[in-house]
Coordinates of C-alpha atoms in Angstrom, one line a residue:
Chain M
X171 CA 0.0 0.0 0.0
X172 CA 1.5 3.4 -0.9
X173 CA 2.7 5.8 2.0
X174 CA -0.2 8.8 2.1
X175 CA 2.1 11.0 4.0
X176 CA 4.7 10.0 1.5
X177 CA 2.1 10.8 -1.2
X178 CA 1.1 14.2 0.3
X179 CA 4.6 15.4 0.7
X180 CA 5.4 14.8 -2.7
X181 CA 2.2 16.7 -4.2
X182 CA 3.0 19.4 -1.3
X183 CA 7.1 19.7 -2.4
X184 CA 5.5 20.0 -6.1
X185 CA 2.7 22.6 -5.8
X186 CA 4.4 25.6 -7.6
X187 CA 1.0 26.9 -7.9
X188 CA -0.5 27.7 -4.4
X189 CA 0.8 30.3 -1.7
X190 CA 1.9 29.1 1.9
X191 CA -1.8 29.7 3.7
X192 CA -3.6 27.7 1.3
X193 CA -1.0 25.1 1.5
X194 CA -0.7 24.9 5.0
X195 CA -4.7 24.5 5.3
X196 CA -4.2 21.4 2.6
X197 CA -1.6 20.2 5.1
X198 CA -4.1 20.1 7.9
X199 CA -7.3 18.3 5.8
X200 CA -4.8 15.8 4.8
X201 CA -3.7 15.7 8.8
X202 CA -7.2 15.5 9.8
X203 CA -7.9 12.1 7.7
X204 CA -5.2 10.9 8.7
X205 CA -5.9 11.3 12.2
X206 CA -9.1 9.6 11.6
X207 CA -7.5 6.6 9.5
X208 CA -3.9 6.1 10.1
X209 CA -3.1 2.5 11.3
X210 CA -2.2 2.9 15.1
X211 CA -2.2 0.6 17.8
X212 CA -2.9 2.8 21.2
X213 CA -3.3 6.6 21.3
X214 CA 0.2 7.4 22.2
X215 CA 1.5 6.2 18.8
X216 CA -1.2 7.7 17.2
X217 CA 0.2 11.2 18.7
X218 CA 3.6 10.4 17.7
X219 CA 2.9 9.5 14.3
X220 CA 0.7 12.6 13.3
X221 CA 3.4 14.6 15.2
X222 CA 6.4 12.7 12.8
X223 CA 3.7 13.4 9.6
X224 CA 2.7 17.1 10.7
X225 CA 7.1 17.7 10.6
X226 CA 7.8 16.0 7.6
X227 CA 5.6 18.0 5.8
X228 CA 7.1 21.1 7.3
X229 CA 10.4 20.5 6.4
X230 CA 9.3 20.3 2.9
X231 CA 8.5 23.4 2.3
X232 CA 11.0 25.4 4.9
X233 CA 10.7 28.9 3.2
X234 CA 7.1 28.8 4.2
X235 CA 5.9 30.2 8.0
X236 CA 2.1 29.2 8.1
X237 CA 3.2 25.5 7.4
X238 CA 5.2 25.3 10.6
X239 CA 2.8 27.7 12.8
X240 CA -0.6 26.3 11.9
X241 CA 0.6 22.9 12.1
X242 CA 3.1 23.8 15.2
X243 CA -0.2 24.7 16.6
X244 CA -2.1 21.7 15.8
X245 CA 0.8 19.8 17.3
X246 CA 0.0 21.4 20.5
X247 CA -3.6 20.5 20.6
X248 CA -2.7 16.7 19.9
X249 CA -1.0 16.8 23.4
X250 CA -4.0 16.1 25.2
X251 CA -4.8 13.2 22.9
X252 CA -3.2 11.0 24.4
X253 CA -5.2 10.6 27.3
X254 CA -8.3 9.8 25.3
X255 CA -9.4 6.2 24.1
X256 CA -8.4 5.9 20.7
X257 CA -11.3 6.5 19.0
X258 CA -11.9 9.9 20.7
X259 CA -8.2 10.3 20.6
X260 CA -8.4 10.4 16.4
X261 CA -11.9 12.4 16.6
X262 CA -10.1 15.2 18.7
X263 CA -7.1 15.1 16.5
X264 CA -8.9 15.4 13.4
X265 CA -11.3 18.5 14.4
X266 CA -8.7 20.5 15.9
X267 CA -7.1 20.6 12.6
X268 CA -9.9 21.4 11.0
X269 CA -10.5 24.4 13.5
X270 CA -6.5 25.5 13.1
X271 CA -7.6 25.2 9.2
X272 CA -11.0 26.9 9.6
X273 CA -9.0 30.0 11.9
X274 CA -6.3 30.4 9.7
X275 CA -9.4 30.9 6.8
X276 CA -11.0 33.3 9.2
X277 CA -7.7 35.0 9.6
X278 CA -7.2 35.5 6.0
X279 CA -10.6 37.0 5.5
X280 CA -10.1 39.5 8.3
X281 CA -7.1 40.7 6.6
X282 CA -8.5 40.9 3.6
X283 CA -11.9 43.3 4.7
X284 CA -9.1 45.5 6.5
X285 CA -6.9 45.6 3.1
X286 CA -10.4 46.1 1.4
X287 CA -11.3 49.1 3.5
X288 CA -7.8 50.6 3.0
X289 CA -7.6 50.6 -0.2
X290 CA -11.1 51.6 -0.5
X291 CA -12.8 51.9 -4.2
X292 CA -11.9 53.1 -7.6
X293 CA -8.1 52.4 -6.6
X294 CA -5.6 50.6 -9.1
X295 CA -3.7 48.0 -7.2
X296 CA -0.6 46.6 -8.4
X297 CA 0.5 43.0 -7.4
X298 CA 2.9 39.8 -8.5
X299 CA 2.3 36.4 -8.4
X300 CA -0.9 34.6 -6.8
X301 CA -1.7 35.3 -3.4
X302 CA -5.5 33.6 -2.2
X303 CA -5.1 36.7 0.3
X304 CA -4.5 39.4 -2.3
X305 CA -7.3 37.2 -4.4
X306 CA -9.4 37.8 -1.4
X307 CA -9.1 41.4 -1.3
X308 CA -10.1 42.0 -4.6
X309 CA -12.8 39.7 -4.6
X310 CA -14.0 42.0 -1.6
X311 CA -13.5 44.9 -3.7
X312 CA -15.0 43.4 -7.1
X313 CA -18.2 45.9 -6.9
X314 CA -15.8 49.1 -5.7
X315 CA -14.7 49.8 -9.1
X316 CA -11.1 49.1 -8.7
X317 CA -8.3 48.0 -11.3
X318 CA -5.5 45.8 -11.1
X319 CA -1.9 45.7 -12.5
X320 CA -1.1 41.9 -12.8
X321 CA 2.8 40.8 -13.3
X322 CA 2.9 37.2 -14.5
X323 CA 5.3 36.0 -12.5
X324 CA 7.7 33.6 -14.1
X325 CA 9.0 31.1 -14.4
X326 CA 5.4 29.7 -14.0
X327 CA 3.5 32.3 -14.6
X328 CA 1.1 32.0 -11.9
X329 CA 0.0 35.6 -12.2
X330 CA -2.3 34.2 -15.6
X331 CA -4.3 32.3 -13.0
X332 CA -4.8 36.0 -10.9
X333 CA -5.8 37.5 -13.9
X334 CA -8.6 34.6 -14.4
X335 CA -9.9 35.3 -11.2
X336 CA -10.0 39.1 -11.5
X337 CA -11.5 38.7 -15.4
X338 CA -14.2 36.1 -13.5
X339 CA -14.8 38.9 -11.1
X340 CA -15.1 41.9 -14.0
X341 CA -12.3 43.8 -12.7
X342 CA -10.3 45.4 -15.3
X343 CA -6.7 44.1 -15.7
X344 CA -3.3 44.5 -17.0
X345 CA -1.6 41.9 -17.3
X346 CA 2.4 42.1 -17.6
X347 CA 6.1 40.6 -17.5
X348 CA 8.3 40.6 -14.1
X349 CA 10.1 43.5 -16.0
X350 CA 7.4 45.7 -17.1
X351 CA 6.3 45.7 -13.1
X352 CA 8.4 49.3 -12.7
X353 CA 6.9 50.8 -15.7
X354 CA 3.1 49.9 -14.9
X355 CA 3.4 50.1 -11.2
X356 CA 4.5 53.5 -11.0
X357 CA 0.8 54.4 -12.3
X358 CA -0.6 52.7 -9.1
X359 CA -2.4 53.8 -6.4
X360 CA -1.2 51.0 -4.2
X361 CA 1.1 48.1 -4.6
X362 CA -0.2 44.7 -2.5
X363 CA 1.5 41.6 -1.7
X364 CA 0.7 38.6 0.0
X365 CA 3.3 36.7 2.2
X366 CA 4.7 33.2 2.6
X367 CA 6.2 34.6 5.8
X368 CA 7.1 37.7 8.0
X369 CA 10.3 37.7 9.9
X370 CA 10.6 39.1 13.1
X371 CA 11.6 42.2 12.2
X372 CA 8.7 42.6 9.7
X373 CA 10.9 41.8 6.4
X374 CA 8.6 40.3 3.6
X375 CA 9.6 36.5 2.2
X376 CA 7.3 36.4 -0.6
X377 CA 7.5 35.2 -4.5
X378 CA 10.7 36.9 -6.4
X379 CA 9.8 40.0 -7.9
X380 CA 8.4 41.5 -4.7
X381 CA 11.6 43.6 -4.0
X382 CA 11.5 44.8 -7.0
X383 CA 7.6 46.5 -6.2
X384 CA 8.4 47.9 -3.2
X385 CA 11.5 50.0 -5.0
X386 CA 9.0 51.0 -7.4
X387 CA 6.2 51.9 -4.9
X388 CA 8.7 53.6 -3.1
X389 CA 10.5 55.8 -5.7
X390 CA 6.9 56.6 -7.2
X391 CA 5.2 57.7 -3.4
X392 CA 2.8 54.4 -3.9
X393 CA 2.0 52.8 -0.2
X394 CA 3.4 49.3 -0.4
X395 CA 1.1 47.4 2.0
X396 CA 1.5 43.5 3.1
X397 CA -2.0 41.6 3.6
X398 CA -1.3 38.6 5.2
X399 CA -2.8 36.1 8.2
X400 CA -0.6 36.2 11.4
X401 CA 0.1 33.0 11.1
X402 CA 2.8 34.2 9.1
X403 CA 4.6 35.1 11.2
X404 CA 8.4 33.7 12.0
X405 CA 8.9 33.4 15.4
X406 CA 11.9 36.1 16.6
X407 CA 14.3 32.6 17.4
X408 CA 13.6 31.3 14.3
X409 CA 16.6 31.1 12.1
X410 CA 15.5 33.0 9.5
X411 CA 13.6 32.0 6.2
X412 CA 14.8 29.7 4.6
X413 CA 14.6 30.5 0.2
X414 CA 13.7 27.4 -1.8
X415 CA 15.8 27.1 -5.1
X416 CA 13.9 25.4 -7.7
X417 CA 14.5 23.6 -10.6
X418 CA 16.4 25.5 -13.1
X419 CA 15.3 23.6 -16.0
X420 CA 12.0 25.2 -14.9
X421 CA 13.5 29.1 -17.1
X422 CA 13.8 27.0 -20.5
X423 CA 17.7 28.6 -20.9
X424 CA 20.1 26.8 -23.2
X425 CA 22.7 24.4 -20.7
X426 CA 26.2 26.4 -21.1
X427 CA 29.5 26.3 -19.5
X428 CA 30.3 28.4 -17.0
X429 CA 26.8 29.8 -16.8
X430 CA 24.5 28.8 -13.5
X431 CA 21.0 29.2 -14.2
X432 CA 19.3 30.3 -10.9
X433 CA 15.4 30.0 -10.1
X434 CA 14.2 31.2 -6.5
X435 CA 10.6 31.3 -6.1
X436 CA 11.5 33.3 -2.9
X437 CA 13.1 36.6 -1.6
X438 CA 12.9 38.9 1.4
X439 CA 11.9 42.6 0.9
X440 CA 13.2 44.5 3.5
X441 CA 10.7 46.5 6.3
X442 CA 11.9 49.5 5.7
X443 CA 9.8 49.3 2.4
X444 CA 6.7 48.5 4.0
X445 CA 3.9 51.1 4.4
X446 CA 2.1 48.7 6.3
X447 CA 1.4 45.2 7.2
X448 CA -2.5 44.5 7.2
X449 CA -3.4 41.1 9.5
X450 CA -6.7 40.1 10.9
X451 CA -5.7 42.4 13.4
X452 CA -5.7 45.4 11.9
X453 CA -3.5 47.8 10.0
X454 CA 0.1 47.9 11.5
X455 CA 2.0 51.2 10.2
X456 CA 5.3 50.6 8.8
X457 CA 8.2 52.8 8.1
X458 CA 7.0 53.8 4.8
X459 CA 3.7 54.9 6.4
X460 CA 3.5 58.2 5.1
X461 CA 2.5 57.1 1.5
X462 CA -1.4 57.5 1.2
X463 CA -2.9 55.3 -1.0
X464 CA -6.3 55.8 -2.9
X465 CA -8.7 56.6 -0.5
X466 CA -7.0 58.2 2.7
Chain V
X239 CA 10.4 41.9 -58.5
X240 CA 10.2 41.9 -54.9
X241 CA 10.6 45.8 -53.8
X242 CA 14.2 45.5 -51.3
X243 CA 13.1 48.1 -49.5
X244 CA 10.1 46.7 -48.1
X245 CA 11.9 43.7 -47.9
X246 CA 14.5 45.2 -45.4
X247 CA 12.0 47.2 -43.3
X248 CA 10.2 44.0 -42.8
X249 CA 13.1 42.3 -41.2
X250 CA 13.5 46.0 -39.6
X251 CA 10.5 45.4 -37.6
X252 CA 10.4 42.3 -37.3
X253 CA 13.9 41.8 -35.8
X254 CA 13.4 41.5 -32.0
X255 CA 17.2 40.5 -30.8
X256 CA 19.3 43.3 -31.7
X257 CA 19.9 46.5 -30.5
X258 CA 19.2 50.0 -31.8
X259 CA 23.2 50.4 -33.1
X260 CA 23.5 47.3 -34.5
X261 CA 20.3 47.6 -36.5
X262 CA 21.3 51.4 -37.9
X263 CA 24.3 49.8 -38.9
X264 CA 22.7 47.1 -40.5
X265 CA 20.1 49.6 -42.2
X266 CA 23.4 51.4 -43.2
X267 CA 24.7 48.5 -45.2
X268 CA 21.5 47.8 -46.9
X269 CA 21.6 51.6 -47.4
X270 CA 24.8 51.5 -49.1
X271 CA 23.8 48.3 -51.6
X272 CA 21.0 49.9 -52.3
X273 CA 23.2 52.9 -53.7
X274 CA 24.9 50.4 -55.6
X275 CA 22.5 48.7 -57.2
X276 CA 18.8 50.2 -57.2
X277 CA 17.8 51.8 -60.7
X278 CA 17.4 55.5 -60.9
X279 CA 17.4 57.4 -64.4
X280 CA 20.3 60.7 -63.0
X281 CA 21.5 61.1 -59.9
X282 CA 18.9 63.6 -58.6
X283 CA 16.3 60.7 -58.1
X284 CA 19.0 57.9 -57.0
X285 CA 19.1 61.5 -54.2
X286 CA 16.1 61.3 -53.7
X287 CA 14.9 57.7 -53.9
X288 CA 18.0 56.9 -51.3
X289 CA 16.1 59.6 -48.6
X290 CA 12.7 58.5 -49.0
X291 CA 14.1 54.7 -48.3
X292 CA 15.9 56.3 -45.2
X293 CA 13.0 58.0 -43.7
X294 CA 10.9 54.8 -44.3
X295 CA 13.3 52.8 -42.2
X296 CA 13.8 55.6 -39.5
X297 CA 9.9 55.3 -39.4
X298 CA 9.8 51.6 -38.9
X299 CA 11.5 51.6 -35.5
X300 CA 10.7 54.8 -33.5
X301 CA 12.5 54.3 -30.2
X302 CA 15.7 53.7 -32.0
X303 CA 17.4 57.2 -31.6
X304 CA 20.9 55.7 -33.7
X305 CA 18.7 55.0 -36.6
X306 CA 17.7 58.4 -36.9
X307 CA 21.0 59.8 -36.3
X308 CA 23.4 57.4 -38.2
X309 CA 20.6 57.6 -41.0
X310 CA 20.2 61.5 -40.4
X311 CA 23.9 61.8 -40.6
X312 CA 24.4 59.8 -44.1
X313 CA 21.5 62.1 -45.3
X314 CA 23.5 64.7 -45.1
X315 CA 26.5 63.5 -46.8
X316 CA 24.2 62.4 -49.7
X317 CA 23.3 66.2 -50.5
X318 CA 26.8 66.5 -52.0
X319 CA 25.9 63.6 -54.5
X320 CA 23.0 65.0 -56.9
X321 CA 25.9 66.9 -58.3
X322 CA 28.1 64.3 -59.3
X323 CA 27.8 61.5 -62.6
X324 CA 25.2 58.7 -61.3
X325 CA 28.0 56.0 -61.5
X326 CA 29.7 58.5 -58.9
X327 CA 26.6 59.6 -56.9
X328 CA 26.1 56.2 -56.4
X329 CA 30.0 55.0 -55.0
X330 CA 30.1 58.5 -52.7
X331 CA 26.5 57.5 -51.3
X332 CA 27.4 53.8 -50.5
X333 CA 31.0 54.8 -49.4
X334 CA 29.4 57.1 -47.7
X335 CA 27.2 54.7 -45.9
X336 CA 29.6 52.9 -44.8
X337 CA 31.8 55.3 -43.2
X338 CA 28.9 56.2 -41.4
X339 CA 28.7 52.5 -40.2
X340 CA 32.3 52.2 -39.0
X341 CA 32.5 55.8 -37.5
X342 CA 29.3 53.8 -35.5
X343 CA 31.4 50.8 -34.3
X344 CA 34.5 52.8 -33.8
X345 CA 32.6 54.6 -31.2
X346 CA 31.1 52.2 -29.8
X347 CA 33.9 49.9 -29.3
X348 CA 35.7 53.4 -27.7
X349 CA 33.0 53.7 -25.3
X350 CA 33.4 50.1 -24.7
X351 CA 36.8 50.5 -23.8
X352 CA 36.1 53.4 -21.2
X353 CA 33.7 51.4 -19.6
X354 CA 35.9 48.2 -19.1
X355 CA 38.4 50.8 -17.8
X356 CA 36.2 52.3 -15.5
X357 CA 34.6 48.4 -14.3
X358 CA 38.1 47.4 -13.9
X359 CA 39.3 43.9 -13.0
X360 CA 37.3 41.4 -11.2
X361 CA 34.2 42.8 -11.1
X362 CA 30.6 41.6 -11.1
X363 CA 28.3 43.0 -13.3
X364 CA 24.6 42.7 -13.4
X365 CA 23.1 43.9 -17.0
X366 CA 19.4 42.6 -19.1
X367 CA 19.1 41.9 -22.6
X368 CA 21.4 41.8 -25.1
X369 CA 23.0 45.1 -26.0
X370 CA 26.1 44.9 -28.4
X371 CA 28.0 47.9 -26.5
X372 CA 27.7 46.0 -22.9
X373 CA 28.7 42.8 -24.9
X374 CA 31.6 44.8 -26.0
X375 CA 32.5 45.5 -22.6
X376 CA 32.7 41.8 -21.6
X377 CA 34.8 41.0 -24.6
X378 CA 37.4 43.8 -23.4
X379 CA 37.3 42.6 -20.0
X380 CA 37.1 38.8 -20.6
X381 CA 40.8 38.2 -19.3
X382 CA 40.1 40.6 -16.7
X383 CA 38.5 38.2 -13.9
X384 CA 35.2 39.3 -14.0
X385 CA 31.8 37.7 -13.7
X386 CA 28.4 38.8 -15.0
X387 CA 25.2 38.9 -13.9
X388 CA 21.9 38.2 -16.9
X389 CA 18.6 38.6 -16.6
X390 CA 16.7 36.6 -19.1
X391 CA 14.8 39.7 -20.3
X392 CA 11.0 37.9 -21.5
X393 CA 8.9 38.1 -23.1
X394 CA 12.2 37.0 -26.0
X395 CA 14.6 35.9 -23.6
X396 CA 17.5 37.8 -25.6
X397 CA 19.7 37.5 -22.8
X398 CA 20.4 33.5 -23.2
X399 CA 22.3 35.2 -26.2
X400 CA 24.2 37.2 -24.0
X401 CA 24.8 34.5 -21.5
X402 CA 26.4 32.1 -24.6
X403 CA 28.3 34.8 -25.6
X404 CA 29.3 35.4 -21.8
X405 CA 29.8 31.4 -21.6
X406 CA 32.4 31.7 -25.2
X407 CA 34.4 33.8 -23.5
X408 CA 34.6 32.0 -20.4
X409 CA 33.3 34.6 -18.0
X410 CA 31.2 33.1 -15.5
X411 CA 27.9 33.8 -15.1
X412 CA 24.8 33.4 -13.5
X413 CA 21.3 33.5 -15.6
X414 CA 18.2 34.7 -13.7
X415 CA 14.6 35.6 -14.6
X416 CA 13.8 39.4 -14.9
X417 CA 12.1 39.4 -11.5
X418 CA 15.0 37.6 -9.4
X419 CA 17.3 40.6 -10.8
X420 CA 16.7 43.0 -7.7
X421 CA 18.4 40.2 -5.6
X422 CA 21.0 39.0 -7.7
X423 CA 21.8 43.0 -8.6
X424 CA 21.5 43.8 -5.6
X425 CA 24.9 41.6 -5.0
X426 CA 26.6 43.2 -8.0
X427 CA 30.0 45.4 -8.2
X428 CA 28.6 47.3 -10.7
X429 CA 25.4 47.8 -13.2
X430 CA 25.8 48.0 -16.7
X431 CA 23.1 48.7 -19.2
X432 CA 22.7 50.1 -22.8
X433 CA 20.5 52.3 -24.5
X434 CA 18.4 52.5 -27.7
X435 CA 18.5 56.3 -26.9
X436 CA 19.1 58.7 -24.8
X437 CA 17.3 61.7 -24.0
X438 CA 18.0 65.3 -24.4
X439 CA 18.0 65.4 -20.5
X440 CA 20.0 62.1 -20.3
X441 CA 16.8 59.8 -19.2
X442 CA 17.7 56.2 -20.8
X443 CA 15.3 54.8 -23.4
X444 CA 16.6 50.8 -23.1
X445 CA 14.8 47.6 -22.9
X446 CA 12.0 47.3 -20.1
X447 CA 13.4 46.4 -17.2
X448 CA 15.8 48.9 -17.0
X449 CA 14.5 51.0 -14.6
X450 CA 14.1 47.9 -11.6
X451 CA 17.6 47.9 -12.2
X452 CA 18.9 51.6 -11.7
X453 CA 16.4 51.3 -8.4
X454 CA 18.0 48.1 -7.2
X455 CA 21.6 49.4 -7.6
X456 CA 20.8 52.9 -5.7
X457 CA 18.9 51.0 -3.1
X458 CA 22.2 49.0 -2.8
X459 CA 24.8 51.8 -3.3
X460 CA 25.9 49.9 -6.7
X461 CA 26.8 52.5 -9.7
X462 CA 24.2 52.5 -12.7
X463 CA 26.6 53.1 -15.7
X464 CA 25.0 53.3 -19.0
X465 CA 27.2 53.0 -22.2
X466 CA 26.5 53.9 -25.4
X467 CA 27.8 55.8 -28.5
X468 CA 26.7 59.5 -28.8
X469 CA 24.7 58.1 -31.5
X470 CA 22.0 57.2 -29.3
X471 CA 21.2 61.0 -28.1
X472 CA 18.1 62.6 -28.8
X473 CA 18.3 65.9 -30.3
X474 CA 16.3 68.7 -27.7
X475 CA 14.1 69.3 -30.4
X476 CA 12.9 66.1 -30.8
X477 CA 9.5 64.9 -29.4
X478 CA 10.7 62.6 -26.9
X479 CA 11.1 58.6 -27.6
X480 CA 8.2 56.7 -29.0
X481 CA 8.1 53.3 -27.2
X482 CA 7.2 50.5 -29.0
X483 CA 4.7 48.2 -27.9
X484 CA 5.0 44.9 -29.6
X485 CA 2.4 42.0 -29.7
X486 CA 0.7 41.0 -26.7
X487 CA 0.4 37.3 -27.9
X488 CA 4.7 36.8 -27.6
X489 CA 3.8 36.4 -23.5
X490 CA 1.9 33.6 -24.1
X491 CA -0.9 34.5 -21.4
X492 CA -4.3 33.2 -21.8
X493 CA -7.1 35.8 -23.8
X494 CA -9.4 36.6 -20.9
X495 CA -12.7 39.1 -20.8
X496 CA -11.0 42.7 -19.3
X497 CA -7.9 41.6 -19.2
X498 CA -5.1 43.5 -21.4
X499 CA -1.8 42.2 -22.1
X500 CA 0.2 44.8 -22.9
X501 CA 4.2 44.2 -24.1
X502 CA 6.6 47.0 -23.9
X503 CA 10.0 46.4 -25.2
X504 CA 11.3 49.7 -24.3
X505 CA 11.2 52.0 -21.1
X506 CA 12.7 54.9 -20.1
X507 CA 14.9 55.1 -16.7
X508 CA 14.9 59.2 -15.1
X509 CA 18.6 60.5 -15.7
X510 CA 18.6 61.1 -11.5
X511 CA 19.4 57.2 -11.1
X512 CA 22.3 57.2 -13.8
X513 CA 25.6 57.5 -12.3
X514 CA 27.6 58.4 -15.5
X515 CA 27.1 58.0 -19.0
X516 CA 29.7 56.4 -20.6
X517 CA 30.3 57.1 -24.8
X518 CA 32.8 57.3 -26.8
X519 CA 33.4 60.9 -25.7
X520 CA 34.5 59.2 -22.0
X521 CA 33.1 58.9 -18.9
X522 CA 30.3 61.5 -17.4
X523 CA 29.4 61.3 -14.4
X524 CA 25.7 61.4 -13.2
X525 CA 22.9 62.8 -10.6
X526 CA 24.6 59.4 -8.9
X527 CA 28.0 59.8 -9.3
X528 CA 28.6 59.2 -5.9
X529 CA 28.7 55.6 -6.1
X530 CA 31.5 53.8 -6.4
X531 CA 32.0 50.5 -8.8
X532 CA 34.6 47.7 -8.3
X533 CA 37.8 49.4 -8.3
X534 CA 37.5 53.1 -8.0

């Protein structure tokens, strides 16, 4: 019989398509079946085991916060599992990852609705890659007469997919390449970004390009706000993101000598480029908060 | 007979991989064939016939600032021909023609020279597309230690050309897409672009992408050095670059309801973020002359 976990963490370390929330809250359905189905004798191996599963798939995907805080949180609910019988033991396991999974959606949509208000209507926002959170906030703003500035985002162009959505949703786009991102940003009334993680220190890890934004939104006066869950967050002893390479073969280029092809989905955008970090807490001012956006 | 002109000026559009110099040079030795060899009754209409084919070709690619020049330039050496015996006219206006073309690479390949002096010796340099001068540069300095930084420059990818000829000459490099270049850059010695013109005021009219770059290197204290012949200026008069837009279809993105693709070979980067221009004429410096390169 194949391995599920095995199985899962393969489909996880592939997934070039889905940002670290939505991935994480995969990661914590698949945990809940298996709580309710893995082979386990007593409930003290069944602890262990989801606790082994729940850090494997972690360590797959390292650059990526929500993975290790939602299911670091769901590891701390499974403590108390195993005092139960067994079969209560595997019920309680299984709903309290679907109420990590079910928060962390809460979460997301309270970021979103304060992004939304923020931003307010008629804005043009500028954005990279596919972020469900970004998605989210426009899908809140899809009667508010907004626009949207789209960047494909290679190597696998991901932001096509965005542009779906926001065509779905009748909400004029532009859709561009990675390099045309200074050109149509500048024309913005706001540049937002999604996360895979925040440090600490408030520094962005989030799809390559996102740098690149903030210097734009920066040298044009555009706020430069971060909407993420914080579950995002890295803890401050954390050691720091780690930034998956992935497969260079992935860009298309000609194999030469002496030339290394380099594809990093991820990079870190510094805090001091941030006008603000939006979370289901609220709006938290950053050191670019002077830049007004559309509607302040 | 197929009509040579149109024939040229087809390729003329059509040709997506070189740069502005290059192609005035090319248009230059068609120029000067065509001289040779296309039939005119007296030397007043082989004049005349030779200007109108010019100005077509000037026409055909509108951000190219050397085309207008070089052709501008052998314009006005052909005024001297209507008075001359055709078999004559028609020698002085291709040697003409040509001189024009090598005064083009003579320059350039001086102002390559002043920017491998100025890089120096075991530098890393970041740079996008493929521009002949910066190519240039990399020959001069290819026993010289250095290493080189490429974007891939979509939607065409023109800068796998540069990286073979980068790979050729043994200069190690590393390939990136467009959007990874503000991290890569941002670990550069140095920034090296080209131009397909530069304005009156000294803004840079070069392949999109440009701009990210002169914003990574003064967010990173790296010099922006653009080199190019004095070809490439703008006259004040003129009415400012037109920037090409080229056919939405070469990104490959899917045709969606309010969604626009738009494809922008060309953008223009503010003079404030150059830190010298570098021509044939030498080095001068820029609004960011401040910052210092590899070995200054």
């Amino acid at each position: 019989m194949a391995d599920p976990v095995a199985e899962f963490r393969a489909r996880l370390a592939a997934d070039r398509l889905h940002g670290a929330s939505e991935l994480a809250r995969q990661s914590l359905e698949f945990l809940s079946e298996l709580a309710r189905r893995t082979a386990a004798p007593d409930p003290a191996t069944l602890v262990a085991d989801l606790c082994a599963a729940a850090d494997f798939l972690v360590a797959t995907r390292p650059s990526m916060a929500p993975l290790y805080n939602l299911l670091g949180r769901w590891k701390g609910e499974l403590a108390r599992c195993g005092h139960l019988p067994l079969a209560e033991a595997r019920a309680t396991a299984a709903g309290a990852a679907e109420s990590v999974a079910a928060e962390s959606k809460r979460a997301v949509d309270r970021a979103a609705g304060h992004a939304a208000t923020r931003l307010g209507a008629g804005c043009t926002i500028a954005t990279l890659s596919l972020s469900s959170t970004v998605a989210a906030v426009f899908e809140k703003l899809r009667e508010a007469g907004v626009r949207a500035i789209v960047a494909e985002s290679r190597p696998l162009n991901e932001g096509h997919r965005l542009a779906a959505a926001l065509s779905a949703w009748h909400i004029p786009t532009t859709l561009v390449t990675d390099a045309a991102l200074g050109r149509y940003a500048a024309g913005a009334d706001a540049i937002l970004v999604g996360a895979d993680a925040l440090t600490a220190d408030g520094a962005v890890v989030n799809k390559t390009g996102t740098y690149l934004l903030a210097l734009t939104a920066r040298d044009n006066g555009i706020p430069f706000y971060v909407c993420c869950e914080s579950f995002k967050r890295l803890s401050p002893s954390s050691e720091g993101p780690e930034l998956e390479e992935m497969d260079p073969a992935e860009l298309g280029a000609p194999e030469l000598p002496g030339v290394r092809v380099m594809n990093p989905y991820f990079e870190v955008t510094p805090a001091r480029l941030v006008s603000a970090w939006i979370t289901e807490a609220g709006v938290e001012r950053g050191p670019r908060a002077g830049a007004t956006g559309c509607h302040q």
